[in-house]
Tab-separated table of C-alpha atoms in Angstrom:
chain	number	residue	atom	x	y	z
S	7	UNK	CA	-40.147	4.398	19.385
S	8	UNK	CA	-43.552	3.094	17.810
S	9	UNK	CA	-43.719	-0.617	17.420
S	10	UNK	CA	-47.004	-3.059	17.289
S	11	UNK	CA	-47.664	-3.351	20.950
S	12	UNK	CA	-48.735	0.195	21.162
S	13	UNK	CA	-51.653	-1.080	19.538
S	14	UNK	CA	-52.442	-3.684	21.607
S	15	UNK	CA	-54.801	-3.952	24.592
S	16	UNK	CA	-56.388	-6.392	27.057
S	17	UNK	CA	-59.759	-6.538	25.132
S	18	UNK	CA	-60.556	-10.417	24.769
S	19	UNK	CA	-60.533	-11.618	21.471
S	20	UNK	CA	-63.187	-14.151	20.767
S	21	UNK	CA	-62.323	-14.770	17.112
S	22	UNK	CA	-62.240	-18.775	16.056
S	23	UNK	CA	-59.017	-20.264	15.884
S	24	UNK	CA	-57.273	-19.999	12.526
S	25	UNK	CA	-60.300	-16.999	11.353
S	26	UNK	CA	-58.640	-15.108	8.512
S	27	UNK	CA	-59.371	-11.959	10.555
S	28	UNK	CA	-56.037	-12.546	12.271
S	29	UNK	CA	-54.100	-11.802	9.466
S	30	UNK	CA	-55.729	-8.668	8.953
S	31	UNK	CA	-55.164	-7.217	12.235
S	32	UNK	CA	-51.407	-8.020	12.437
S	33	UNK	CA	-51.083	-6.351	8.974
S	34	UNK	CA	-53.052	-3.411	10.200
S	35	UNK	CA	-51.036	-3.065	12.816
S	36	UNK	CA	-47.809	-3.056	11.102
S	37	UNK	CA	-48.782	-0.707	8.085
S	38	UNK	CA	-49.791	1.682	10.844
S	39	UNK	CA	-46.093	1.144	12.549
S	40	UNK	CA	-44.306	1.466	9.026
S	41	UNK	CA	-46.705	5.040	8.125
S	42	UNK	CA	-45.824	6.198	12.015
S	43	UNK	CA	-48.585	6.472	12.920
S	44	UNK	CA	-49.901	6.792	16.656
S	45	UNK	CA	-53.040	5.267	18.064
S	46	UNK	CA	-54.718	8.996	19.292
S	47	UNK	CA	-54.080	9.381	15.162
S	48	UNK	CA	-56.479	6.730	14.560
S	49	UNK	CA	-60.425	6.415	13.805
S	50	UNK	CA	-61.570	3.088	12.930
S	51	UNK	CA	-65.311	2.802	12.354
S	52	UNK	CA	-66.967	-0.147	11.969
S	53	UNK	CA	-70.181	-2.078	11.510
S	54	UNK	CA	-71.447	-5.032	12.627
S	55	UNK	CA	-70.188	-8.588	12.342
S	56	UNK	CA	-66.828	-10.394	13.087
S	57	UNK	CA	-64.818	-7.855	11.034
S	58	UNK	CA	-67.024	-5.356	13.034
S	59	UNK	CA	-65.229	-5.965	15.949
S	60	UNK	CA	-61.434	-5.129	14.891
S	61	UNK	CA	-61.479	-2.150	16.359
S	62	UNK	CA	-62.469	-3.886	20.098
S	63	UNK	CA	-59.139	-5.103	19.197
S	64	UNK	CA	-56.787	-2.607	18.774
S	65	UNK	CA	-56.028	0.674	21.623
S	66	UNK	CA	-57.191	3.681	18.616
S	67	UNK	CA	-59.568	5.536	18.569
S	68	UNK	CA	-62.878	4.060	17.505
S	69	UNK	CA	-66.569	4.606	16.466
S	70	UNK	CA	-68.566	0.871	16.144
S	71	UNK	CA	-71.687	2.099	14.532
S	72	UNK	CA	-75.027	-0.184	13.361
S	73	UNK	CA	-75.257	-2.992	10.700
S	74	UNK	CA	-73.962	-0.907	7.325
S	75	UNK	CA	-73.790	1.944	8.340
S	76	UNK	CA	-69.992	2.456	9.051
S	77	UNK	CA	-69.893	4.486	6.140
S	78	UNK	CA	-71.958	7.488	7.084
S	79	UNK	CA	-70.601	7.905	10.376
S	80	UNK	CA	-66.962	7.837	8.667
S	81	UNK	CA	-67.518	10.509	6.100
S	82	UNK	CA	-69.247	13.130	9.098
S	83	UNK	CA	-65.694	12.293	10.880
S	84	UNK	CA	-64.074	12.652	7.847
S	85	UNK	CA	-65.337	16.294	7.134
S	86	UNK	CA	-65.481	17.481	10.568
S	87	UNK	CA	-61.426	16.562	10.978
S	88	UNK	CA	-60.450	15.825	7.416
S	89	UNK	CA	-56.473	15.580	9.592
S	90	UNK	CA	-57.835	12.497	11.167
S	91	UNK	CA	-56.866	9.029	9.305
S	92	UNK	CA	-60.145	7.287	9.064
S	93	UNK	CA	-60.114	3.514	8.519
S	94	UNK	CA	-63.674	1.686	7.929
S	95	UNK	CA	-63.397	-1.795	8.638
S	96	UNK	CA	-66.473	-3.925	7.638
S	97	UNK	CA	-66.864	-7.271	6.101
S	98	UNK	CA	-68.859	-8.464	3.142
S	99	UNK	CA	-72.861	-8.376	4.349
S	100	UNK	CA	-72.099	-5.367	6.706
S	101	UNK	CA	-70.535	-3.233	3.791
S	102	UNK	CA	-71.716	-4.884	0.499
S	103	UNK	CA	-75.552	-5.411	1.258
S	104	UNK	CA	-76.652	-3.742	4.492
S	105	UNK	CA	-74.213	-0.691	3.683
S	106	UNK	CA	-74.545	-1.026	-0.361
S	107	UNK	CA	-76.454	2.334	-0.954
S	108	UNK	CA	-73.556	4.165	1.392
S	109	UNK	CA	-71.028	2.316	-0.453
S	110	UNK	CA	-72.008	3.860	-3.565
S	111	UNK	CA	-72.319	6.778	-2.428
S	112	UNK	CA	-69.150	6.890	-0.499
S	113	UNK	CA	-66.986	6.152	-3.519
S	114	UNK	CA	-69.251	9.006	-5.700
S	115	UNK	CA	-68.294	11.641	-3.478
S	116	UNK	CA	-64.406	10.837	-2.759
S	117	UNK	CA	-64.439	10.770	0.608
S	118	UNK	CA	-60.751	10.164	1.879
S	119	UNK	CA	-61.482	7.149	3.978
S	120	UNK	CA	-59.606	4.046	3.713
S	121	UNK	CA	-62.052	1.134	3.505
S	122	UNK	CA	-60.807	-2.698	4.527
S	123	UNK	CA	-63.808	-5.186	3.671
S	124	UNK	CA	-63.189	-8.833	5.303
S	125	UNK	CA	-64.460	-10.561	2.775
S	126	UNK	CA	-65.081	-14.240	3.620
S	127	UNK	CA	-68.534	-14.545	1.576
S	128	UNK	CA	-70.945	-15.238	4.266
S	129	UNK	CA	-72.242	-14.046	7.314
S	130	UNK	CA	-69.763	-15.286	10.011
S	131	UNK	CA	-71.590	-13.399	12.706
S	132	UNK	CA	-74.615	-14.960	12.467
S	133	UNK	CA	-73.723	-18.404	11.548
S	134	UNK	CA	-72.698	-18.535	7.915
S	135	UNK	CA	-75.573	-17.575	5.429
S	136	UNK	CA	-74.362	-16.188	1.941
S	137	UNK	CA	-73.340	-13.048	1.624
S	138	UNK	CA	-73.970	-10.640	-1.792
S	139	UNK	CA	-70.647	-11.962	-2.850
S	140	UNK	CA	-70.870	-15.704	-2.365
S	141	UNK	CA	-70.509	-17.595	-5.259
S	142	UNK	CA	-73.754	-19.648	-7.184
S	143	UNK	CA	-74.061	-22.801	-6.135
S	144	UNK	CA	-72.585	-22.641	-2.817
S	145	UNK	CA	-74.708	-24.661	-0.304
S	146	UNK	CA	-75.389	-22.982	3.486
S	147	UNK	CA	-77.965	-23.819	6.125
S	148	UNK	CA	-80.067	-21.150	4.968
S	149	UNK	CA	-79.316	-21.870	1.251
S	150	UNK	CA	-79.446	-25.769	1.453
S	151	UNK	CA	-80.303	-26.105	-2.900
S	152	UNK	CA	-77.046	-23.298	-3.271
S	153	UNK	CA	-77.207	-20.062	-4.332
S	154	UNK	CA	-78.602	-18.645	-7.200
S	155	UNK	CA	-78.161	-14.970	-7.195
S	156	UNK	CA	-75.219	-13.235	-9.073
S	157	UNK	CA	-72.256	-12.400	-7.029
S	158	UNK	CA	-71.596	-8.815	-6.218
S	159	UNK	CA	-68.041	-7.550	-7.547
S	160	UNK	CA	-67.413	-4.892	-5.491
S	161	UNK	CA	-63.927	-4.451	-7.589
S	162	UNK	CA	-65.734	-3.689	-10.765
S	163	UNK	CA	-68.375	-1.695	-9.327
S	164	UNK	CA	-66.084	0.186	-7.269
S	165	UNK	CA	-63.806	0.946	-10.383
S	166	UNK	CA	-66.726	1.612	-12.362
S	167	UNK	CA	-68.162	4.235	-10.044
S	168	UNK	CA	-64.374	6.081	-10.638
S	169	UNK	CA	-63.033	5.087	-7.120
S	170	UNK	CA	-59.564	6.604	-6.269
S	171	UNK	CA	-57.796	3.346	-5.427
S	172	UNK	CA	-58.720	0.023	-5.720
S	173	UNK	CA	-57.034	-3.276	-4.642
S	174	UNK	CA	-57.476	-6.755	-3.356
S	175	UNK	CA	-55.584	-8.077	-0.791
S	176	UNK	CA	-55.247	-11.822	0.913
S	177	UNK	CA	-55.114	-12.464	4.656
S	178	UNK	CA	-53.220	-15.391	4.554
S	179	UNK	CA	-50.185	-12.779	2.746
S	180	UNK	CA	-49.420	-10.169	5.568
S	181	UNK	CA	-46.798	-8.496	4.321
S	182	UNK	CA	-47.831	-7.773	1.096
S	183	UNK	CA	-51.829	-6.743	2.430
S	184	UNK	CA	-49.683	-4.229	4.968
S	185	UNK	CA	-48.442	-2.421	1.629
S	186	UNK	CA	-51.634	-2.566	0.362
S	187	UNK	CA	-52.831	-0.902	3.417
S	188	UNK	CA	-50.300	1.967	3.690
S	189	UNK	CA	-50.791	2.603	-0.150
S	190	UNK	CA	-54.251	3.219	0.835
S	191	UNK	CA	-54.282	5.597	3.451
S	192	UNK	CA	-51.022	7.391	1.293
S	193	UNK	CA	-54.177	7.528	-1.588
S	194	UNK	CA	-55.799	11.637	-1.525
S	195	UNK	CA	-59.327	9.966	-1.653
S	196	UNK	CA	-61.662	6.796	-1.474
S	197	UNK	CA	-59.705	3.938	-1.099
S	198	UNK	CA	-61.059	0.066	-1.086
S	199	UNK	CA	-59.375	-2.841	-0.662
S	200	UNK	CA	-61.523	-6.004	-0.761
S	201	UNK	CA	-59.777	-8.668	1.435
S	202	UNK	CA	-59.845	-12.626	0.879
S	203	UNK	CA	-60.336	-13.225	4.325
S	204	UNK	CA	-61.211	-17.091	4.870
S	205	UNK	CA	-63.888	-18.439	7.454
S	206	UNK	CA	-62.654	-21.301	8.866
S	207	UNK	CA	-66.403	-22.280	10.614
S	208	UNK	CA	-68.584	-21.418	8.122
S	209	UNK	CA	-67.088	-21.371	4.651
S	210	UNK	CA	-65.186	-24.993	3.459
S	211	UNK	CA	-65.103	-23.959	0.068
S	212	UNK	CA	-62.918	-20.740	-0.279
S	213	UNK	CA	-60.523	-21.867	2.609
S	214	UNK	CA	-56.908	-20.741	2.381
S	215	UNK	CA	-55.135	-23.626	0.561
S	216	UNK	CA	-58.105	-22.319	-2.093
S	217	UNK	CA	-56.633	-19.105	-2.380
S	218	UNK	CA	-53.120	-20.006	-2.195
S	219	UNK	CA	-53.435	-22.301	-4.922
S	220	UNK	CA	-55.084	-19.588	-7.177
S	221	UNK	CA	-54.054	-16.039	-5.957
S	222	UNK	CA	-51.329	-14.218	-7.546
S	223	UNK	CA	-49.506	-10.126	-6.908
S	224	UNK	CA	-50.080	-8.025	-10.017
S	225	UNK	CA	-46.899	-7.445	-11.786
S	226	UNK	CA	-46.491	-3.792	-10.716
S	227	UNK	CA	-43.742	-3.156	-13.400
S	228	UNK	CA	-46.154	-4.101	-16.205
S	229	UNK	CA	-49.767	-3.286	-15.111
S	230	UNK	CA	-51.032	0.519	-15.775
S	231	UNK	CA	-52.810	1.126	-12.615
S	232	UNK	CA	-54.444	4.281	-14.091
S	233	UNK	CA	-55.663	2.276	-17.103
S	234	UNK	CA	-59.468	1.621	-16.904
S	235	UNK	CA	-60.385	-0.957	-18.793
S	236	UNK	CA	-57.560	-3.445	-18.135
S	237	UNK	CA	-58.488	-2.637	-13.992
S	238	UNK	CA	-62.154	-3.829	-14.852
S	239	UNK	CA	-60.790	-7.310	-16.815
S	240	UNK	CA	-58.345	-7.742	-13.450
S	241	UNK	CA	-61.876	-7.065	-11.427
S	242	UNK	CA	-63.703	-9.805	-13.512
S	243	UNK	CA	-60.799	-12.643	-13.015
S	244	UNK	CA	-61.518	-15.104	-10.484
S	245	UNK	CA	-62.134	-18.866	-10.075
S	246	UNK	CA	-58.827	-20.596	-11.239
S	247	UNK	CA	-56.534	-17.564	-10.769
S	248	UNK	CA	-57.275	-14.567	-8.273
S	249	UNK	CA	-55.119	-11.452	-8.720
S	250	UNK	CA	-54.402	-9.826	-5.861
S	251	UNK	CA	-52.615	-6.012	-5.447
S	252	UNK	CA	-53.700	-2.083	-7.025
S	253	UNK	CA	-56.016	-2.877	-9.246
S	254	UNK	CA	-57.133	0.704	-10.270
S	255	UNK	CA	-55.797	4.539	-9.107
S	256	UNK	CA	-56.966	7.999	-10.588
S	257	UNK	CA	-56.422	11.441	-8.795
S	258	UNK	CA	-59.607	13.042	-8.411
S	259	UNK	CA	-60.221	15.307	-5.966
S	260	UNK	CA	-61.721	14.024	-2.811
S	261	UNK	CA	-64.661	15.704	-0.765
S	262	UNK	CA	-63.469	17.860	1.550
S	263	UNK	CA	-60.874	19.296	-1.109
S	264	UNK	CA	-63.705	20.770	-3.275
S	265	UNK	CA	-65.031	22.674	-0.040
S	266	UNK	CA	-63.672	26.131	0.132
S	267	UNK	CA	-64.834	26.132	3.488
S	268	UNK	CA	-63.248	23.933	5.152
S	269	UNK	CA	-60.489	22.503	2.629
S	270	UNK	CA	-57.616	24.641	4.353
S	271	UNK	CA	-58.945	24.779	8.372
S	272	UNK	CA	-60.790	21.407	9.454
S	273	UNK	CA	-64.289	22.228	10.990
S	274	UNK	CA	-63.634	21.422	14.310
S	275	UNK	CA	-61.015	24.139	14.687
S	276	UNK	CA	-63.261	26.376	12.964
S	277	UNK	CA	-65.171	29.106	15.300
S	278	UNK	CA	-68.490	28.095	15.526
S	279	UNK	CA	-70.052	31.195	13.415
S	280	UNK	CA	-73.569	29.851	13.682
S	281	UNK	CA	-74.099	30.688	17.565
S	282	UNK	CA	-71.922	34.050	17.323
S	283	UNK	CA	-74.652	35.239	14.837
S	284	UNK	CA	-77.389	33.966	17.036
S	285	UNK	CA	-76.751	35.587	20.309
S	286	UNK	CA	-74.232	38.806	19.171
């Protein structure tokens, strides 16, 4: 029977004590478990940075591709075996500034990729700059007067652009960011979820008392998760409470369903029609 430890393997695991990263892999691990799925089921792309290296983590299948550009190689994998369950894992810089253009893109065309962004609002990996979506006035070595740029708000951009599904989830809440997580991959299309993830070496602001004193589930009975503009005023809340849960869903079609080609017969079981009318 399927259980965690068939995801596990002996790769060493250099995170920092306490990262929020942890919480994300145990809740990865157990959405896959509770959607049965098996590890040779699996892609997990990935950029670069700490939540880069997830998939080192896990025994899947797995694609670790340059700085942003997890994206891209996702949505080729994604239409030459639209079977295969394709999770992106990235983190704020990797996805939100180096990937940004492929982000947009992405969520434009539909692709049915699951995308988990470890979002800790700097760059862990190389010693804790800000990232697009740290806040202004947040101090770092490389910022030392704080910051002064906007935050990104990849929630509202991502509903704006029409994405499928589109939630927030908190590390430091496993068992509700593993629902999150199978609702996701369940989702016929693009699906985000932005994570809280905190870093406990380079970011003492947004720790996880922060979060847990502010973050709060979306009342599933009573929120509309097909209703636009009260997804963008959940997007927009932040500071003294965080909501966290389905922000947004719609039912478009995704990519590779609008192919006639190769919506019913993946590519890669297709016969490869090119050489035949070459050489016959």
């Amino acid at each position: 029977m399927l259980n965690i430890k068939d995801y596990d393997n002996s790769y060493e695991n250099k995170w920092c004590p306490g990262c929020g990263n942890f919480g994300i892999l145990n809740a990865m691990k157990d959405a896959f478990v509770k959607l049965g799925k098996y590890p040779h089921e699996i892609l997990i792309v990935s950029g670069i940075g700490q939540a880069a290296k997830t998939p080192h983590f896990m025994n899947c299948n797995m694609f670790h591709s340059l700085h942003g550009r997890a994206l891209p190689i996702a949505t080729g994998a994604k239409i030459a075996n639209h079977n295969l369950m394709i999770i992106v894992s990235s983190g704020d810089g990797d996805c939100y500034g180096e990937g940004g253009n492929h982000f947009i893109h992405a969520i434009r065309r539909n692709i049915d990729i699951t995308v988990l962004v470890h979002n800790n609002k700097v760059y862990g990996l190389t010693k804790g700059q800000a990232s697009p979506t740290a806040d202004i006035g947040v101090k770092t070595k490389s910022q030392p007067n704080g910051v002064i740029s906007e935050p990104f708000n990849p929630l509202h951009i991502a509903i704006s652009l029409e994405a499928g599904f589109v939630a927030r989830g908190f590390s430091g809440n496993k068992e509700h960011l593993s629902i999150l997580i199978q609702e996701g991959i369940k989702h016929k299309g693009f699906s985000l979820i932005d994570i809280l993830q905190p870093c406990v070496s380079f970011n003492k602001m947004n720790t996880f008392n922060w979060y847990k004193k502010r973050v709060y589930e979306i009342d599933e009975t009573s929120h509309d998760m097909f209703d636009y503009q009260k997804a963008i005023k959940l997007a927009k809340e932040w500071k003294d409470k965080i909501p966290i849960g389905i922000l947004y869903k719609n039912n478009r079609a995704s990519y590779t369903e609008q192919i006639s080609s190769i919506k019913d017969v993946p590519l890669i079981l297709q016969k490869r029609r090119i050489e035949k009318e070459i050489f016959l």
